[in-house]
Coordinates of C-alpha atoms in Angstrom, one line a residue:
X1 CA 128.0 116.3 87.7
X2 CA 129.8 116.5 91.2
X3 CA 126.3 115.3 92.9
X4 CA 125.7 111.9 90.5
X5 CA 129.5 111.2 90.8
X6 CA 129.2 111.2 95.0
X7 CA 125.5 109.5 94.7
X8 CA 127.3 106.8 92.7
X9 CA 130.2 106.7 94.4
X10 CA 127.9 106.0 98.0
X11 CA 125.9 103.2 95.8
X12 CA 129.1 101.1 95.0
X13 CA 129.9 102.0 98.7
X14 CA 126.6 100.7 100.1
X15 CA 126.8 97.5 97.6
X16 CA 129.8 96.6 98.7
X17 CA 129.0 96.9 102.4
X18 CA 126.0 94.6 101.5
X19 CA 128.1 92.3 99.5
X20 CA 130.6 91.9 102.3
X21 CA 127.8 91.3 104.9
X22 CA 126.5 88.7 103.0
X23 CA 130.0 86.8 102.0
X24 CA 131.0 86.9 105.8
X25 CA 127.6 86.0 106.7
X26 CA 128.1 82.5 104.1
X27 CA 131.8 82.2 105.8
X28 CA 130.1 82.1 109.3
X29 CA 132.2 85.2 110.9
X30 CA 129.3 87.8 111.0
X31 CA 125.7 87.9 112.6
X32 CA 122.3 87.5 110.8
X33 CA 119.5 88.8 111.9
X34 CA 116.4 85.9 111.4
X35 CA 113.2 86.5 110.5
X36 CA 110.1 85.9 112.8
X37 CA 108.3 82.6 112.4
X38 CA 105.4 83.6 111.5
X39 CA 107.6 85.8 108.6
X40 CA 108.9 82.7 107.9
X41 CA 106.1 80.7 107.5
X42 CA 104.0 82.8 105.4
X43 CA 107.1 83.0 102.9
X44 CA 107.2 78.9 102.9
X45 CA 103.4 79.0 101.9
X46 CA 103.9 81.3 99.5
X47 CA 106.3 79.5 97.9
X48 CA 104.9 76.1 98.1
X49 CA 101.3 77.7 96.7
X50 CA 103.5 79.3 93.6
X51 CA 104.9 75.9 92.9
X52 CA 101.7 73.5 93.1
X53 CA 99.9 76.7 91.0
X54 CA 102.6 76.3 88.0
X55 CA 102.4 72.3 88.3
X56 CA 98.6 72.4 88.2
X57 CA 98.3 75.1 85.7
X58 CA 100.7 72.8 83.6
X59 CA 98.8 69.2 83.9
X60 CA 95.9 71.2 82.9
X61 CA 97.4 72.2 79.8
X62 CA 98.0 69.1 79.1
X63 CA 94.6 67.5 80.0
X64 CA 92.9 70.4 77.6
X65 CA 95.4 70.4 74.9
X66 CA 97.7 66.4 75.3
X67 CA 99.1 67.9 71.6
X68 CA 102.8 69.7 72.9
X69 CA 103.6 71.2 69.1
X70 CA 100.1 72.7 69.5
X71 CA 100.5 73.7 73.2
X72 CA 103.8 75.4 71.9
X73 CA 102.0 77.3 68.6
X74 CA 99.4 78.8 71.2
X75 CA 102.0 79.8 72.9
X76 CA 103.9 81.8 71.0
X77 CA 100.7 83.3 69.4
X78 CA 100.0 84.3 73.2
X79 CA 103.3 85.9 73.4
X80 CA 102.9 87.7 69.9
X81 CA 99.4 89.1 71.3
X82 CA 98.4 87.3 68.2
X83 CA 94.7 85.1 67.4
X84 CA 95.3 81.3 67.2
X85 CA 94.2 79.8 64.4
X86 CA 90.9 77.9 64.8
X87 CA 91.3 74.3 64.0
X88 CA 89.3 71.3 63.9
X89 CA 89.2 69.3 67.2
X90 CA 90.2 65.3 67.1
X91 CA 86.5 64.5 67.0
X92 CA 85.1 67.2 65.1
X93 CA 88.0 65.5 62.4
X94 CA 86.3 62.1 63.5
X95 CA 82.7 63.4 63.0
X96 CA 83.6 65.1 59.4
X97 CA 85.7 61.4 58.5
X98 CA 82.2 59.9 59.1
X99 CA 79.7 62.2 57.5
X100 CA 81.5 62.5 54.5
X101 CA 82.3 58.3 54.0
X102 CA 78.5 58.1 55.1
X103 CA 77.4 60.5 52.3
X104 CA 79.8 58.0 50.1
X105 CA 78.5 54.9 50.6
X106 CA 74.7 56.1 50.3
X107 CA 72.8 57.9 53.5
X108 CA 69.6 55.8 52.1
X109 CA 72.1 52.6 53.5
X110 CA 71.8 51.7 56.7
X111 CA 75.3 52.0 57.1
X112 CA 75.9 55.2 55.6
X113 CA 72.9 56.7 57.8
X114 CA 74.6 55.4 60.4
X115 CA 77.6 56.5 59.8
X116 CA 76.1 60.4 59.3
X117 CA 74.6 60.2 62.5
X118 CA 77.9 59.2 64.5
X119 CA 79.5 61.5 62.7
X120 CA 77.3 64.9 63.9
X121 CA 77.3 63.0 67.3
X122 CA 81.3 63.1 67.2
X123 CA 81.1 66.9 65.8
X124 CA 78.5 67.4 68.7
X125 CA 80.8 66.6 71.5
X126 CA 83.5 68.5 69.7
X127 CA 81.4 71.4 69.8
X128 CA 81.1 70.4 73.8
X129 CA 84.5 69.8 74.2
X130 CA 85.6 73.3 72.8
X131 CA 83.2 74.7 75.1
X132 CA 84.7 73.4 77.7
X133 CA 88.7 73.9 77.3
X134 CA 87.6 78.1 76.5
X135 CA 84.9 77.8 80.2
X136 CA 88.6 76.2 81.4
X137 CA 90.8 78.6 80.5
X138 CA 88.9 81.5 81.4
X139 CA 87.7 80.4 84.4
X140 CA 90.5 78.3 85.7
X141 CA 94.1 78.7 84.2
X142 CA 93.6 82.8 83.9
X143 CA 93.6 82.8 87.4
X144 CA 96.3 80.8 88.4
X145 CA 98.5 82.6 85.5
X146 CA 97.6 85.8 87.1
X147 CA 98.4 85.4 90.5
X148 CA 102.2 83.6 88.8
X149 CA 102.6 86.7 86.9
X150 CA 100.7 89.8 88.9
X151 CA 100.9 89.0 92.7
X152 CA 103.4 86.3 93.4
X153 CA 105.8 88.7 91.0
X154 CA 104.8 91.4 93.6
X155 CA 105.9 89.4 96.5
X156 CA 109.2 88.5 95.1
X157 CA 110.0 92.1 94.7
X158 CA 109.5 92.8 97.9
X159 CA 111.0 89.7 99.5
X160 CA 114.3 90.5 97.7
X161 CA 113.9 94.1 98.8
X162 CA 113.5 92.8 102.0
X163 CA 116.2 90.9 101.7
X164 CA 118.5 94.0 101.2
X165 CA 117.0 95.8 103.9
X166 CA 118.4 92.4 106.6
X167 CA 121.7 93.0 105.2
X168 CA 122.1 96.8 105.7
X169 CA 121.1 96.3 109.3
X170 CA 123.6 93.7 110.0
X171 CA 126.1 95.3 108.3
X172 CA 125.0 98.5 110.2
X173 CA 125.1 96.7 113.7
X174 CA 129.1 95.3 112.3
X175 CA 129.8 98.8 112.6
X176 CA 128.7 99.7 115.3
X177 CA 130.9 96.6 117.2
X178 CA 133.9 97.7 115.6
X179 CA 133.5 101.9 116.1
X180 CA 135.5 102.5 119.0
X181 CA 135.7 106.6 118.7
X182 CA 132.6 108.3 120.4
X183 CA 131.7 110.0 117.4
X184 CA 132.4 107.5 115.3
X185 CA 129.5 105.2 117.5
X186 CA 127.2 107.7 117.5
X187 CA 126.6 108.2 113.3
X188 CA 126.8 104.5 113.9
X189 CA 124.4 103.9 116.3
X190 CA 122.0 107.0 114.4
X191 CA 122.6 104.7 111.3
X192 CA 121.4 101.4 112.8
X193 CA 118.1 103.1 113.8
X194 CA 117.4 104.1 110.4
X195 CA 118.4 100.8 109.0
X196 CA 116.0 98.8 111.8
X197 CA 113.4 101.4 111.1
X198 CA 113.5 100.8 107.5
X199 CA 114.0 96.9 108.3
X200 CA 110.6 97.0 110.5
X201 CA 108.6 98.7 107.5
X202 CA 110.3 96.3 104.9
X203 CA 109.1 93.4 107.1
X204 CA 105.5 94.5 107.5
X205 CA 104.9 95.3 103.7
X206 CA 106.4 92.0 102.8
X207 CA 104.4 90.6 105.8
X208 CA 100.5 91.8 104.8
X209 CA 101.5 90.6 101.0
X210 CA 102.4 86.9 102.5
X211 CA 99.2 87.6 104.5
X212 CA 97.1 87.8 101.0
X213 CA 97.8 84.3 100.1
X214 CA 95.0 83.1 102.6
X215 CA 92.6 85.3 99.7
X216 CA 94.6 83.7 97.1
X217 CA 93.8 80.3 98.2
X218 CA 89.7 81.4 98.4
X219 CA 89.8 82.9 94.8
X220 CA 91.3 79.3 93.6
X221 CA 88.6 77.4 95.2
X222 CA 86.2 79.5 93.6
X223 CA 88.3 78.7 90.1
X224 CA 88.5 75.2 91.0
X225 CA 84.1 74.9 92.2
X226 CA 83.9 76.7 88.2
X227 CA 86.4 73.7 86.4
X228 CA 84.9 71.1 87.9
X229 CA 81.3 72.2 87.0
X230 CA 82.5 73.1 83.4
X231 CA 83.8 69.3 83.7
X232 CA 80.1 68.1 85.2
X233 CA 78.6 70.1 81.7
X234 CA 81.0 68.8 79.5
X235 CA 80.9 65.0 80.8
X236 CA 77.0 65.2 80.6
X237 CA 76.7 66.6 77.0
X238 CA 79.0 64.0 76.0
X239 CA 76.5 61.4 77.7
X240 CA 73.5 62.9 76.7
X241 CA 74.6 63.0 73.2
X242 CA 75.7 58.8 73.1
X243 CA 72.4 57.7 74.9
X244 CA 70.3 60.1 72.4
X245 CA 72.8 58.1 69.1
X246 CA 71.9 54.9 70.8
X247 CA 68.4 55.6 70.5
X248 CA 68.8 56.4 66.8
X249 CA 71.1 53.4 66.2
X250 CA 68.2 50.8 67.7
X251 CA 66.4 51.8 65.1
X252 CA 68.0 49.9 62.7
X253 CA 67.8 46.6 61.6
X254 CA 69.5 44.4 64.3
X255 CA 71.9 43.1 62.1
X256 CA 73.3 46.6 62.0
X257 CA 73.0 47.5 65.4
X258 CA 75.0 45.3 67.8
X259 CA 78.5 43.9 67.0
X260 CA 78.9 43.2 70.9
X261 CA 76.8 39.7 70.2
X262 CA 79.0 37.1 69.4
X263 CA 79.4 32.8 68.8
X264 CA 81.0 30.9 70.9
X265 CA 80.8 27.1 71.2
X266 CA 78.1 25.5 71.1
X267 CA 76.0 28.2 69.1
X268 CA 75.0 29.9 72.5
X269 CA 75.6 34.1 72.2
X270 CA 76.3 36.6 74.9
X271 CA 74.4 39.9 74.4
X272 CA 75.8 43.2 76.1
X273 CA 72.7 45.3 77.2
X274 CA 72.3 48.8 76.1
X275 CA 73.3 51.3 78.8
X276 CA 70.3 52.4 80.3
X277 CA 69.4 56.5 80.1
X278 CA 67.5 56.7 83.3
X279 CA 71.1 57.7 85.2
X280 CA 70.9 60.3 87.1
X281 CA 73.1 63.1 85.0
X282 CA 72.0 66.5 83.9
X283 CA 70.1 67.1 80.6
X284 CA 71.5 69.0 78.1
X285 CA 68.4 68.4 76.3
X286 CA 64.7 70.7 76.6
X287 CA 61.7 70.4 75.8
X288 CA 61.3 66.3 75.1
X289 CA 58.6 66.0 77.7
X290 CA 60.3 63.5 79.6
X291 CA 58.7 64.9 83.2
X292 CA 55.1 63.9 81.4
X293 CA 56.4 61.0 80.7
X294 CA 57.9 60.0 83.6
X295 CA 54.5 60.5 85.5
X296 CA 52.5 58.3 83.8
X297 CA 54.8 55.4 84.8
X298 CA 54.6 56.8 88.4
X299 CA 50.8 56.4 88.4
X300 CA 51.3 52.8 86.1
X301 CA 53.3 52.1 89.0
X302 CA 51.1 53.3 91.8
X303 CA 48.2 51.9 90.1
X304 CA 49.2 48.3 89.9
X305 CA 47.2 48.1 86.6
X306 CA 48.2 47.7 82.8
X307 CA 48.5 50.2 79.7
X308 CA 49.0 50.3 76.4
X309 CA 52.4 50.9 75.6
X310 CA 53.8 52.4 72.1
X311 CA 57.6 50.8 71.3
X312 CA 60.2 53.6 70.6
X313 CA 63.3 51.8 69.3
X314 CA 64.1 48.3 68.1
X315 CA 65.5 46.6 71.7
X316 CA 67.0 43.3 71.8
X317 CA 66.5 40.7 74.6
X318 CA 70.2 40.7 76.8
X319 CA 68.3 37.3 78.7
X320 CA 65.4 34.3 78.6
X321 CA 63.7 37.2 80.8
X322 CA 63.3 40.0 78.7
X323 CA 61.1 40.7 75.6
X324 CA 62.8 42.2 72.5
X325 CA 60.9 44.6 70.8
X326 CA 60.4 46.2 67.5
X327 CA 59.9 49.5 66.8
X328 CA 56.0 51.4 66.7
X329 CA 54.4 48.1 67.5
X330 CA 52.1 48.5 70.6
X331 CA 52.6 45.9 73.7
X332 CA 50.2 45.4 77.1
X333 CA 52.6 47.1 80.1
X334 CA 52.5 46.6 83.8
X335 CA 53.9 46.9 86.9
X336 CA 55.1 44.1 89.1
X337 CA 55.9 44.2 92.8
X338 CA 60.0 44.6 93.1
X339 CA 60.9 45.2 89.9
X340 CA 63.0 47.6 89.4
X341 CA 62.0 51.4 88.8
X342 CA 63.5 51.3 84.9
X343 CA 61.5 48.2 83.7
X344 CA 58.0 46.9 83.5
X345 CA 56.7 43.9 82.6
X346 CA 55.6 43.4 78.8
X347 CA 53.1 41.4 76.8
X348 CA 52.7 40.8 73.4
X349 CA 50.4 37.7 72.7
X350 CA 51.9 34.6 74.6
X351 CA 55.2 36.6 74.5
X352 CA 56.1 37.8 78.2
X353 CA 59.1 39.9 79.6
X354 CA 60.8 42.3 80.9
X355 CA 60.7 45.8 79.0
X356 CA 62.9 49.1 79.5
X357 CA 60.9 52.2 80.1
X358 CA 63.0 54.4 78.2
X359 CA 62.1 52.3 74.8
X360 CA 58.7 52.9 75.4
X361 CA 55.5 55.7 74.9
X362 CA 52.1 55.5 76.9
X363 CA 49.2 55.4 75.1
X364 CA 46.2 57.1 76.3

């Protein structure tokens, strides 16, 4: 009992000795001893790369969830070590909306089949979409929420401990300016080398943990490569999936199938052409023999010749030099000088005109 009351009793002693450093140190009337610069600017880094971490971390929160009640509910499921709930994205919700007023009207309609095949298109890019936001999280915000919560936590310890360590030197070195007995000077003077000692170790722990930021920063480039090819994936999907409803959609009557013509005076139109597939983004697609295909053009091409040429989809004319075409009727096809690589040119009788390559089969 006499040992803890004398341990305690030199804890309040050395808190206060700290607490008056530190006050005298604010009032001006007592040395500090500064860090390095190097010291110093490892712990600036360090605190800059903690605060751009928590800023990212939360704008991509936001970009994967925009929904705060829903942020805040998988929040405190997270907390509660609990399984969210799975729910219905905004276009799975879309894609079910459709599907089920398709199957309403009639899916032998060409509006209700239309509407049935938006709608799994919409619950296809849902299904992208939630790949993308778990690939996210796993890949990206774990990370950065563990290096908040593991190693920045780490050197915050330290730095405070650090911290303490300054401040029982200085107030150490205070005492050893005002001892003016001999003996009193030397326990000083034995107690500033054990508080510089302790000072010097305090500073080269903190030091090598400021050091592992540089690692940090790699690991996070790594994350950041994985988020933005999970982004690449999810973007291409969603692409994929709108060029391949397209296709389906031109296969309706045109009266179905473009709402972007419309009158204006005079009883001319203006036609908006359908976004051509031959970009250069990744398939998400197999299998569709589109590198056979894509031959047989080439040696059309090379050739300078003409083939027979199986329509795909219905395609409407956007100008005076295009051909529209109708679906599974077959049209001459050749290549002219200059034209560009995603058209040839197309025949049909006396009909002449441009003709996209993606609407089109070669026939042996």
């Amino acid at each position: 009992m006499d040992f803890n009351v004398k341990r305690l009793a030199a804890d309040a002693g050395t808190f206060l000795s700290r607490a008056v450093q530190f006050t005298e140190e604010k009032l001006g009337q007592a040395e500090k001893t500064e860090l390095d610069a190097h010291l110093e600017n490892l712990l600036v880094r360090a605190e800059n790369t903690k605060q751009w971490t928590e800023r990212i971390m939360k704008q991509t929160e936001v970009l994967l969830q925009p929904n705060p009640n829903v942020r805040l509910e998988e929040f405190v499921y997270e907390k509660l070590e609990k399984k969210v709930p799975t729910r219905m994205n905004n276009h799975e919700l879309l894609g079910q909306s459709m599907i089920e007023s398709g199957n309403e009207f009639g899916p032998g309609t060409a509006y209700g089949n239309a509407l049935i095949k938006c709608g799994e298109t919409e619950k296809q890019i849902g299904g992208a979409e939630r790949e993308f936001i778990q690939s996210a999280a796993i890949n990206f915000l774990t990370p950065f929420r563990n290096f908040l919560e593991g190693d920045f936590k780490t050197i915050l310890k330290e730095r405070k401990l650090l911290q303490v360590k300054r401040l029982d030197l200085d107030a150490a070195k205070t005492r050893l300016k005002k001892a003016r007995m001999a003996d009193a000077r030397a326990v000083a003077e034995q107690e500033l080398r054990m508080t510089q000692s302790e000072f010097d170790r305090q500073a080269e722990i903190t030091r090598l943990l400021l050091e592992g930021v540089s690692s940090t920063h790699a690991h996070h480039l790594r994350c950041l490569n994985d988020f933005v090819e999970a982004q690449t994936t999810y973007y291409a999907q969603c692409y994929q999936y709108m060029v391949d409803l397209q296709k389906q959609l031109g296969s309706f009557p045109s009266s179905f199938t473009n709402n972007n013509q419309s009158s204006v005076s005079g009883g001319a139109s203006i036609s908006v052409p359908t976004i051509p597939v031959s970009a250069s983004l990744p398939s998400v697609s197999a299998g569709r023999g589109s590198s056979a295909a894509s031959g047989g053009f080439s040696e059309l091409r090379i050739s300078n010749g003409s083939r027979k040429a199986r329509v795909l989809y219905d395609y409407d004319a956007a100008s005076s030099s295009e051909l529209s075409l109708l679906a599974d009727e077959v049209i001459t096809v050749s290549s002219v000088p200059g034209m560009d690589s995603d058209w040839l040119m197309g025949e049909r009788g006396n009909q002449k005109g441009k003709v996209p390559i993606t609407y089109l089969e070669l026939l042996n």
